[in-house]
Phi, psi and omega in degrees: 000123172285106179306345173264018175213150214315155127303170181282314167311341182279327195286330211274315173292314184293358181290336214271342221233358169221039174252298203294290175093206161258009190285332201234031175287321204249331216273318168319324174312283233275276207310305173320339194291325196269324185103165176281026160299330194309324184289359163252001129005277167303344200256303156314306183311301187313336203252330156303323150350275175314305190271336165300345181268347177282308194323292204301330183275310154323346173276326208277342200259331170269334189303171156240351195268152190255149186098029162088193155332292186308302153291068094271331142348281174309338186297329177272316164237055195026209218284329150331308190279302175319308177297291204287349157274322134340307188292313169288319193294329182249350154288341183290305170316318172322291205276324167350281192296333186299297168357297181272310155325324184270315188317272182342330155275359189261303148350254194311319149354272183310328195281317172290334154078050178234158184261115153296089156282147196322286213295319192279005164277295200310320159324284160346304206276310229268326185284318168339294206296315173322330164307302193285345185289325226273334190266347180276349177280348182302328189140219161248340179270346179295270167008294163297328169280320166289338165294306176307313179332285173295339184294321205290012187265330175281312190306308197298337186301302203276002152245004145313314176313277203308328181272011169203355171300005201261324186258010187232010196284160179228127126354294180267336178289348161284335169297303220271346178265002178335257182235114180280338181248017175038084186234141167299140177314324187310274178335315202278005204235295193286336167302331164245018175280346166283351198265339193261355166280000193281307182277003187265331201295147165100031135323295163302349186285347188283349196274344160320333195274351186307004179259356211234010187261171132311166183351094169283341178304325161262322190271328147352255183299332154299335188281322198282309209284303185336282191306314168323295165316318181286320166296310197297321174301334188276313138350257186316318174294319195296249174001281185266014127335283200315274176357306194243039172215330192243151172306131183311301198309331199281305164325277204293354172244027179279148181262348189226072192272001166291301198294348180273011175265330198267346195267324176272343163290290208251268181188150209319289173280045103319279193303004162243004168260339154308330199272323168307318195287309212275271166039277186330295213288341219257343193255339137356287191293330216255307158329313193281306170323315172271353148316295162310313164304320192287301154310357166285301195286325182260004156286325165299351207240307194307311172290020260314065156299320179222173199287128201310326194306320167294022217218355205248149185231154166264178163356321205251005183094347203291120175296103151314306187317322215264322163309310187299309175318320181288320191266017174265353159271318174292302196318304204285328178285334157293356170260337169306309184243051161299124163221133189320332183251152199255337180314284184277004145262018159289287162345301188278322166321282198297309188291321179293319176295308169313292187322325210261305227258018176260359170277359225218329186277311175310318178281333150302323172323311207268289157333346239251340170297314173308291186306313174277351153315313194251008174264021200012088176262167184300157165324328211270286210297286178327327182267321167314311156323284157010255169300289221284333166301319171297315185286348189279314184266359142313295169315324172280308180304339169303281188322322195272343194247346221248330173278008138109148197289331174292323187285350183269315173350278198283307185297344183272342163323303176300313212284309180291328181300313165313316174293336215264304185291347151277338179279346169268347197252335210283148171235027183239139147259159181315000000 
């Protein structure tokens, strides 16, 4: 056994444990409007989930080109295909973090027991990112200790749930929480499948890790299929756990539906010391995310993808220019989708983000035959790769049609606004 490198059980948790995130702070809320039909919701997602992630581990164990998701791209649509999967891939991360920045206000809301108006929530959202830049500046290793840190502010909640929601869980109020709108099953599975793939993404960041597991060719794609499952099972227990302790009408309008969950088990200050750790975790997370973005871009400005100024660093590695650049577009975009309900521009966030970060999975999706062509795998593994790669990618065309005609609107606008800002930047051919 090489000791400098993961077992597949270690590559497996870490996969798991940076699927769940700050992605499922909101999601009991958003999933109450439909009711607890949402598990079969939950159910389709894992299995899209799953074959995206058998994909992405097989792109990642074959590729030779470096960047992710974007080189994996190029093999099929050269350099083009590279930008524009950089380019989506990093508005996704963009509206992402507003996202979780608007979480981080409905919480403190809730902690604070005070009423938000649409301008002072927008307000509110916009001083976070600023925030969280202040804290992304420290570097990568600051960054990396405030990010590992804060999760255990998600993880302790949600496995205190799972290890005692069982005994405060009601039966019939999960029946009675079934279908609050009486929908046909068809509907009620599309109406929640952006939220719960909203909480399944970063499934590919795991395939980062090939170099650093044992024998990757086999412990990869297990370690990648585990850790899906195992976040989707925590997802789906956490979630309909839920169901079947707080009343719906209650659910969909809490902006903090954990600490109201810990409030109805247990008591008022429980729920509010829930509310505070998801507080903690979620501006945790919103430092490593913006950290990160500001490196998509300057990896990207490096590959000269984007414009060089992103690409310029401080002392500490740090891009300043290019984080401050990402958050003078969240500042415009948290003012853009201002709304009376924090529900529904969380809603548009979460749709919009799916749409952007599914552009990026079609165009790797769409390479992954190309790859396994030129690494010459045997017949079996390629057609199996393959077919699953297909079936992954059915599931995306669901996920974009299931997020509603404004979030495809305003994304194929970006998406085309990409193509349009590669054909004025590129000075190369493929």
């Amino acid at each position: 056994m090489n000791e400098t490198k993961m077992s597949v059980l270690q590559l497996t948790m870490i996969t798991a444990v940076n699927m769940i995130g700050a992605g499922i702070i909101m999601l009991p809320a958003e999933l109450a409007k439909v009711g607890s039909i949402s598990i079969f919701a939950w159910i389709i997602s894992t299995i899209g989930a799953v074959a995206l992630a058998y994909a992405f581990a097989k792109c990642s164990m074959y590729s030779k080109k470096s960047g992710g998701l974007g080189g994996y791209a190029e093999y099929t649509f050269g350099k083009a295909g590279g930008f524009l999967t950089n380019f989506t891939y990093s508005f996704s991360i963009l509206i992402s973090d507003v996202a979780i920045s608007l979480s981080v206000v409905g919480y403190a809301a809730e902690f604070l027991h005070i009423q938000l108006t649409p301008l002072m929530m927008a307000c509110a959202t916009i001083a976070i990112l600023w925030l969280a830049d202040l804290g992304s500046l420290g570097g990568a290793k600051l960054t990396g200790i405030i990010a590992g840190n804060a999760v255990w502010d998600i993880l302790i909640p949600i496995a205190s749930l799972l290890l005692i929601g069982g005994f405060y869980f009601s039966f019939p109020l999960y029946v009675e929480n079934w279908n609050v709108n009486d929908l046909s099953t068809g509907s009620a599975i599309t109406q929640s499948i952006a939220v719960t793939i909203w909480g399944l993404l970063g499934m590919e960041s795991a395939c980062a890790n090939v170099d650093a597991v044992e024998n990757p060719e086999k412990n990869v794609p297990l370690a990648v299929l585990g850790g899906t499952t195992l976040a989707a099972i925590i997802y789906i227990l956490s979630t309909n756990l839920i169901f079947g302790i707080v009343p719906n009408a209650e659910l969909a309008a809490s902006t903090a539906p954990f600490g109201l969950v810990f409030t109805k088990m247990l008591n008022p200050m429980i729920g509010q010391i829930v509310n505070a750790m998801f507080i903690i975790a979620c501006l945790g997370s919103l430092i490593g995310w913006q950290f990160t973005i500001g490196n998509v871009n300057k990896d990207s400005a490096i590959n000269g993808y984007f414009p060089k100024l992103l690409g310029e660093t401080n002392t500490k590695d740090v891009p300043v220019k290019g984080i401050i650049a990402v958050t003078i577009i969240q500042t415009l975009l948290g003012l853009m989708t201002m709304s009376p309900e924090l529900s529904e521009q969380f809603m548009l966030l979460l749709n919009l983000t799916v749409v952007t970060n599914l552009v990026p999975f079609f165009l790797a999706l769409a390479s992954l035959p190309t790859i396994m062509e030129q690494a010459n795998r045997n017949y079996a593994e390629t057609r199996t790769a393959n077919m699953i790669g297909f079936i992954a990618s059915i599931y995306c065309f669901y996920a974009c049609y299931s997020s509603g005609l404004e979030a495809m609107t305003y994304g194929s606008l970006l998406t085309m606004f990409g193509w349009t800002l590669y054909g004025f930047t590129n000075k190369s051919t493929n």
